[in-house]
XYZ file of C-alpha atoms in Angstrom:
364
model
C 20.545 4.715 -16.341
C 19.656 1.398 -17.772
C 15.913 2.822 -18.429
C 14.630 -0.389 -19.788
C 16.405 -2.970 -17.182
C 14.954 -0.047 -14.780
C 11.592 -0.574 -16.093
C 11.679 -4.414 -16.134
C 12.346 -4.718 -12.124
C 9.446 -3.277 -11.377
C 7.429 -3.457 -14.320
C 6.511 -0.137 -15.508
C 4.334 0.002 -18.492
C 5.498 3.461 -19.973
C 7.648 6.060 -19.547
C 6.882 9.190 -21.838
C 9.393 12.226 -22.024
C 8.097 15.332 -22.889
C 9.609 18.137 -24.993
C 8.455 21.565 -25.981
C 10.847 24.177 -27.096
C 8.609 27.348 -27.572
C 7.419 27.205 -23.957
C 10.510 25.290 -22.478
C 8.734 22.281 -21.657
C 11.022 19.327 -20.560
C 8.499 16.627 -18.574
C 8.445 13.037 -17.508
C 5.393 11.176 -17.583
C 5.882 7.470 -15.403
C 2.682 4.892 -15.690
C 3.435 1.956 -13.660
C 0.256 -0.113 -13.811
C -3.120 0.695 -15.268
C -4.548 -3.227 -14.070
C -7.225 -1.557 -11.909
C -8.019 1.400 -14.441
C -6.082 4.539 -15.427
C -2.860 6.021 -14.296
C -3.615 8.670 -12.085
C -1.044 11.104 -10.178
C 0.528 14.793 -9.338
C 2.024 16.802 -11.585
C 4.962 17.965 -9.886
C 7.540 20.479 -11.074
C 11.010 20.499 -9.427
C 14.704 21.883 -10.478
C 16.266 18.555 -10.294
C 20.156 17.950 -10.057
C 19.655 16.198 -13.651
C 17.536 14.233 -15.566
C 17.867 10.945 -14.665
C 17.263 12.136 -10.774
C 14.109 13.363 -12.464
C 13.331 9.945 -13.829
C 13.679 8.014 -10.391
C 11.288 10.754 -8.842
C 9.079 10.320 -11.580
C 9.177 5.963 -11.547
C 9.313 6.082 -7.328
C 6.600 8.009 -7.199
C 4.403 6.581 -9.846
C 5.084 3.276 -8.615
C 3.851 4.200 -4.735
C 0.461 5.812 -6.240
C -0.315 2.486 -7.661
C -0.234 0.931 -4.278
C -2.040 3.498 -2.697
C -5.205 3.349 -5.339
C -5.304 -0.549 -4.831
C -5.038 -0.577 -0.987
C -7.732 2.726 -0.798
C -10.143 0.436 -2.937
C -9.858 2.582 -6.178
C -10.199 1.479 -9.870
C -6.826 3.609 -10.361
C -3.475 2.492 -11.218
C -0.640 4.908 -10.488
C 1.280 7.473 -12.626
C 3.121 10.713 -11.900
C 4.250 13.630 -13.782
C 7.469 15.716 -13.168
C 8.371 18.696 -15.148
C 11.781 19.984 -15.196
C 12.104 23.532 -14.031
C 12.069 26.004 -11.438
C 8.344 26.424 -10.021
C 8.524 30.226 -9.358
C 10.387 31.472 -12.021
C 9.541 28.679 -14.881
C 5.851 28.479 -15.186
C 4.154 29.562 -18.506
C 0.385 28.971 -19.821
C 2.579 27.517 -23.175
C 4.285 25.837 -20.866
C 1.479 23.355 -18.895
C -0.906 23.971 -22.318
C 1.763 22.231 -23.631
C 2.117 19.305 -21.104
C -1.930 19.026 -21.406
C -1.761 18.190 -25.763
C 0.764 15.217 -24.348
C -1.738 13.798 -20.955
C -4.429 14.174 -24.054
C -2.564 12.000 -26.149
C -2.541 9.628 -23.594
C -6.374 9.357 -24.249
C -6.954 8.760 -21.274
C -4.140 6.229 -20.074
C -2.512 8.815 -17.259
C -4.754 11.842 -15.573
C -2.956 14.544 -13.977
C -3.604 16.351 -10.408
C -1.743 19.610 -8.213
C 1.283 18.106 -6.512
C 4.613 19.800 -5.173
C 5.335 22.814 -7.328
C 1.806 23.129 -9.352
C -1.249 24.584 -8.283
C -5.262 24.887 -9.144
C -4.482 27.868 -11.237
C -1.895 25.427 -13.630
C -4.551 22.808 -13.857
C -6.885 25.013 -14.888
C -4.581 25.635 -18.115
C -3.920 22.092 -18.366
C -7.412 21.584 -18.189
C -7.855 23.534 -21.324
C -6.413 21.149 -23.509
C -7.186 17.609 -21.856
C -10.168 16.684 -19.613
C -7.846 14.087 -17.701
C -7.109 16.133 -14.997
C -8.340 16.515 -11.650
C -8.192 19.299 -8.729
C -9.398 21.977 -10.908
C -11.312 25.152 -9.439
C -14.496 24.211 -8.568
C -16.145 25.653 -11.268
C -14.381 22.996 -13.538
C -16.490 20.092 -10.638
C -13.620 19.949 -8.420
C -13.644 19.293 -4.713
C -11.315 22.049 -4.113
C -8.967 21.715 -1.278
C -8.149 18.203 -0.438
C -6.829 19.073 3.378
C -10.011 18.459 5.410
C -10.530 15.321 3.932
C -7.219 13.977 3.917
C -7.240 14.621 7.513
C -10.045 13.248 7.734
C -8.934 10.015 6.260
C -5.710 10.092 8.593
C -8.422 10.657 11.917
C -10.356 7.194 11.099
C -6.837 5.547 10.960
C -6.049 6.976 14.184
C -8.702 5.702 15.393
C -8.609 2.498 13.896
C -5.111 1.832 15.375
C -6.392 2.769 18.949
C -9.145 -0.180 18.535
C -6.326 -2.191 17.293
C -4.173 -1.843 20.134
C -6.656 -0.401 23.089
C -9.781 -2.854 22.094
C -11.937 0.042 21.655
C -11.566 3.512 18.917
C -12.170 6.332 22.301
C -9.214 8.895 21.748
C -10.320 9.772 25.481
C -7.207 10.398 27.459
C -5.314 9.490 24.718
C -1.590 11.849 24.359
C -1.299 12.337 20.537
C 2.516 13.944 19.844
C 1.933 15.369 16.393
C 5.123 16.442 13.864
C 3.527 18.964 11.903
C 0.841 21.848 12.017
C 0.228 22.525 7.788
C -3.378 22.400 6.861
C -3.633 18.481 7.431
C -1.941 18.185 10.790
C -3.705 20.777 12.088
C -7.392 19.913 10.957
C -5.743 16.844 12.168
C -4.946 17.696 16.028
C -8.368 19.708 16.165
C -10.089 16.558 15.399
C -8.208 14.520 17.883
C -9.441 17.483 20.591
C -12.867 17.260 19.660
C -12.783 13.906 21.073
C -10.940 14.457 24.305
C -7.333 13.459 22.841
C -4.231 15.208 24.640
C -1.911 16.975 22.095
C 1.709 17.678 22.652
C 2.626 19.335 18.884
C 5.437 21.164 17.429
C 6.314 23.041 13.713
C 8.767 24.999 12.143
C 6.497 27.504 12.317
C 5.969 29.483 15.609
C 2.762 30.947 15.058
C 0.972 27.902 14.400
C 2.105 26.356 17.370
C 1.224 28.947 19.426
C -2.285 28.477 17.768
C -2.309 24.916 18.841
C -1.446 26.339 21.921
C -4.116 28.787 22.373
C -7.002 27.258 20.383
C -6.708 23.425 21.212
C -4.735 23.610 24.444
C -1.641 21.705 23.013
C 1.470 21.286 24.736
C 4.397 22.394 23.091
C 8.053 21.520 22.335
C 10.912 21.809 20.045
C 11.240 20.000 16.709
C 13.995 18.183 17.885
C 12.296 16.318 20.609
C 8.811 15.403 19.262
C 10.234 11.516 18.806
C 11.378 11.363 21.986
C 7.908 12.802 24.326
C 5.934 9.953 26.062
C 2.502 9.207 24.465
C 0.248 7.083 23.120
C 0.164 7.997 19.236
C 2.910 9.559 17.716
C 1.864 11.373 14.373
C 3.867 12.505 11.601
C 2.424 14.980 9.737
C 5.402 17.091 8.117
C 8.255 15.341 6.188
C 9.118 11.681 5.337
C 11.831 9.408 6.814
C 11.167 10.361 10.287
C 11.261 6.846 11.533
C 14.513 5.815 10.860
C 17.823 4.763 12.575
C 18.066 7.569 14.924
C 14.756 8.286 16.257
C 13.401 4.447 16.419
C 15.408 4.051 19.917
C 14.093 7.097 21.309
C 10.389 6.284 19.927
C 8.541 6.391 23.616
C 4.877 5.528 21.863
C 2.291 2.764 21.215
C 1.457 3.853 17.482
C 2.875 5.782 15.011
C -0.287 7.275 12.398
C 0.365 10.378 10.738
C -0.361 12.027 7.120
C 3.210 12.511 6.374
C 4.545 10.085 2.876
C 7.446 7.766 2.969
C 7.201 8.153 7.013
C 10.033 4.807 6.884
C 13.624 6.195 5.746
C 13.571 2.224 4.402
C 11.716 -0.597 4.522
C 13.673 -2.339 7.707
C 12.500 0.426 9.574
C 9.324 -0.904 9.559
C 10.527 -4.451 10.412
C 12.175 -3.175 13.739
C 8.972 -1.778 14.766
C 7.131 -4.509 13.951
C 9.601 -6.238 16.425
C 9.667 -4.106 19.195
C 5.844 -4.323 19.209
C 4.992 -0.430 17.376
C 2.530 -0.437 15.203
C 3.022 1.360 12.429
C -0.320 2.820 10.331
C 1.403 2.420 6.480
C 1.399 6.004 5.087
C 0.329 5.585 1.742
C -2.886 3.938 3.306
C -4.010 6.238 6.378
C -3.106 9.288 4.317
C -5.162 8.218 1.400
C -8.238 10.099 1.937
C -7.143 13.433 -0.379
C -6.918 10.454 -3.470
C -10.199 9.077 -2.563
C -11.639 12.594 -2.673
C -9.994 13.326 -6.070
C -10.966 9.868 -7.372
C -14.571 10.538 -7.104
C -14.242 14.130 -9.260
C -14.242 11.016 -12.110
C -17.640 10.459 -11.809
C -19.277 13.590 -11.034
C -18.517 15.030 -7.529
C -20.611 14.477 -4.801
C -18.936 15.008 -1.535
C -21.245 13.165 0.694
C -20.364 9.851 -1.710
C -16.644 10.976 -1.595
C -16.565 11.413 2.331
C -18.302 7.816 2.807
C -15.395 6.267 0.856
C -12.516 8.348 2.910
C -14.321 6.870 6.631
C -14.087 3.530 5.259
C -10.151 4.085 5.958
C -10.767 2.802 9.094
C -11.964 -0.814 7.763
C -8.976 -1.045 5.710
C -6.872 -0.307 8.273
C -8.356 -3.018 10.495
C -7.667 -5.363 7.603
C -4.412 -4.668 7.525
C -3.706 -5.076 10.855
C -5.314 -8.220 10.314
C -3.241 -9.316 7.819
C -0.084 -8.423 9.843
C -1.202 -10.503 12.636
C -2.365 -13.600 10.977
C 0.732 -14.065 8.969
C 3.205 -12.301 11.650
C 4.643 -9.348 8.920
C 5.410 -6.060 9.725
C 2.466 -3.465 8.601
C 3.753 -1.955 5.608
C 4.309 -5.116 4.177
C 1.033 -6.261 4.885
C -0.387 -2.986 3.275
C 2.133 -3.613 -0.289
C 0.488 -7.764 0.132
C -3.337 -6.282 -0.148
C -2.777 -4.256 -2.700
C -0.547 -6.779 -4.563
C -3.144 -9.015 -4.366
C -6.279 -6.742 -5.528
C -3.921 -6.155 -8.687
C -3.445 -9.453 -9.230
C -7.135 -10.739 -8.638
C -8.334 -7.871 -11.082
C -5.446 -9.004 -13.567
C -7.179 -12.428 -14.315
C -11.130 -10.614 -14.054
C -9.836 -8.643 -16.870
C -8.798 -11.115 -19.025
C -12.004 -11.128 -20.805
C -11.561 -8.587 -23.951
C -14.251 -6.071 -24.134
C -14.816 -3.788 -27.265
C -15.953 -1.009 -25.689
C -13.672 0.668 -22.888
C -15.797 3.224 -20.642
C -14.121 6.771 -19.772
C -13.983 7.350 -15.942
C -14.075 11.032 -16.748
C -17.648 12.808 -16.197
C -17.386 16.049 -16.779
C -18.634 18.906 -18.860
């Protein structure tokens, strides 16, 4: 890998590697644009092929955090974290004590958060040596589990999109297919009940969709065919690249909005259902709410403040929607042009030096 011709095409401001040898500590750390404020994303640990697969991971996903912060509103920019190992077998307290002397030495520049592979319990030790890390245990001022509010989040959008395309936000009557029963597509599909939605759902996992069955009268059917059922909304809540070359002709809905990332398997994806009249509820928007919620941790956690922010999903979904109609663009690419364009407004406001830079992190 050309890492600095790599850096340039999408202009990345740092890339920091990592190395500890007592503890085996071999991590990534990818800050693509601190414009709105500080770098913040996951920690996530993975045994990758090699190490330049972990760079990509570390730059793609870095790069997609900083357009989720600016489209969800937040004085973020976007970073990531991988480490290098095998999450069950790997993990030390040297190990992530380790990582947390190099996020400190960041002062500030990139905070850390749980992502695939880490947990609470490993940002409690990284909390031990750096205070620039959120989704601690509670007792640290964390929100603790981001799931009900990240669902949250992805219900406004829902609704939003309904208005969008029905004139008015009732899920009344409304057949929801839903890809996914983990904590967020659940809390998800029990919302969408509350409110007189009909669910067709399906999962890997039997038992929760015979609870979807049983508790929230859901219709059920095989993995396989969840693309393909007639409905209104179809929601992807499990893995990414579900809209892609082989399910987009089967696609037998109004809207897609689910929590799932990287819902496109590529960008033309979303072109061709901008064309055949789909819309499409951008992922790294609608699914935004467990961010929000972590965001606010950097003032001093107050849930009822945090939960105010997540509803306002629904505005800046109708924006974007806006956006896509006024200058005829597929959705996603509306979503990338308003958070291009906060970054780029905020890049001239903060032309004007100031001595005095304030910590976003408030907490004892």
């Amino acid at each position: 890998m050309a890492v600095f011709e790599t850096l340039e095409q999408y202009d990345y401001e740092q890339l920091v590697f990592c190395q500890e040898r007592t503890s085996g500590l071999k991590a990534i750390i990818a800050i693509h644009d601190t414009t709105l404020g500080p770098a913040l994303g996951g920690c996530r640990m993975w045994s990758y092929e090699n190490e330049e697969a972990a760079i990509t991971d570390a730059l793609r996903l870095a790069r997609g955090m900083t357009y989720k912060a600016a489209a969800a509103g937040l004085n973020l920019g976007g970073g990531k974290t991988v480490v290098i190992g095998n999450a069950k077998t790997d993990k030390s307290e040297a190990l992530f004590r380790a990582l947390g002397r190099y996020i400190e030495s960041l002062h500030g520049r990139y905070i850390t958060a749980e992502d695939v592979g880490t947990s609470v319990a490993d940002m409690d030790i990284i909390h031990q040596e750096t205070r620039y890390v959120t989704g601690v245990s509670k007792a640290y001022g964390s929100s603790g589990d981001p799931s009900p509010v990240t669902a949250l989040g992805v219900f406004r959008g829902i609704q939003a999109s309904v208005r969008q395309v029905y004139g008015t936000d009732s899920l009344e009557g409304k057949t929801v297919a839903i890809q996914g029963l983990g904590s967020v597509g659940y809390d998800v599909a029990a919302r969408l009940k509350a409110v007189g939605a009909n669910l067709i759902v399906t999962d890997i996992s039997e038992d929760r969709v015979k609870q979807a069955m049983s508790e929230l009268g859901a219709t059920a059917v095989a993995p396989q065919d969840i693309t393909s059922v007639s409905c209104d909304i179809f929601a992807p809540c499990a893995l990414g690249a579900v809209i892609s070359d082989e399910s987009i002709p089967h696609l037998k809905c109004q809207i897609i909005a689910g929590s799932a990332n990287n819902q496109l398997a590529e960008d033309r994806h979303g072109d061709k259902l901008h064309e055949l009249g789909i819309l499409y509820a951008p992922d790294y928007v609608i699914n935004s709410g467990g961010l929000i919620n972590v965001a606010d941790e950097l003032e001093g956690y107050q849930a009822e403040r945090a939960q105010k922010k997540v509803e306002n999903i629904y505005d800046i979904m109708l924006a974007i929607y806006r956006i896509s109609k006024e200058r005829n663009i597929p959705t996603y690419a509306a979503a990338n042009h308003m958070a291009e364009a906060r970054i780029s407004a905020m890049q001239q406001v903060r032309s004007t030096f100031l001595p005095v830079s304030r910590s976003l992190i408030h907490r004892d």
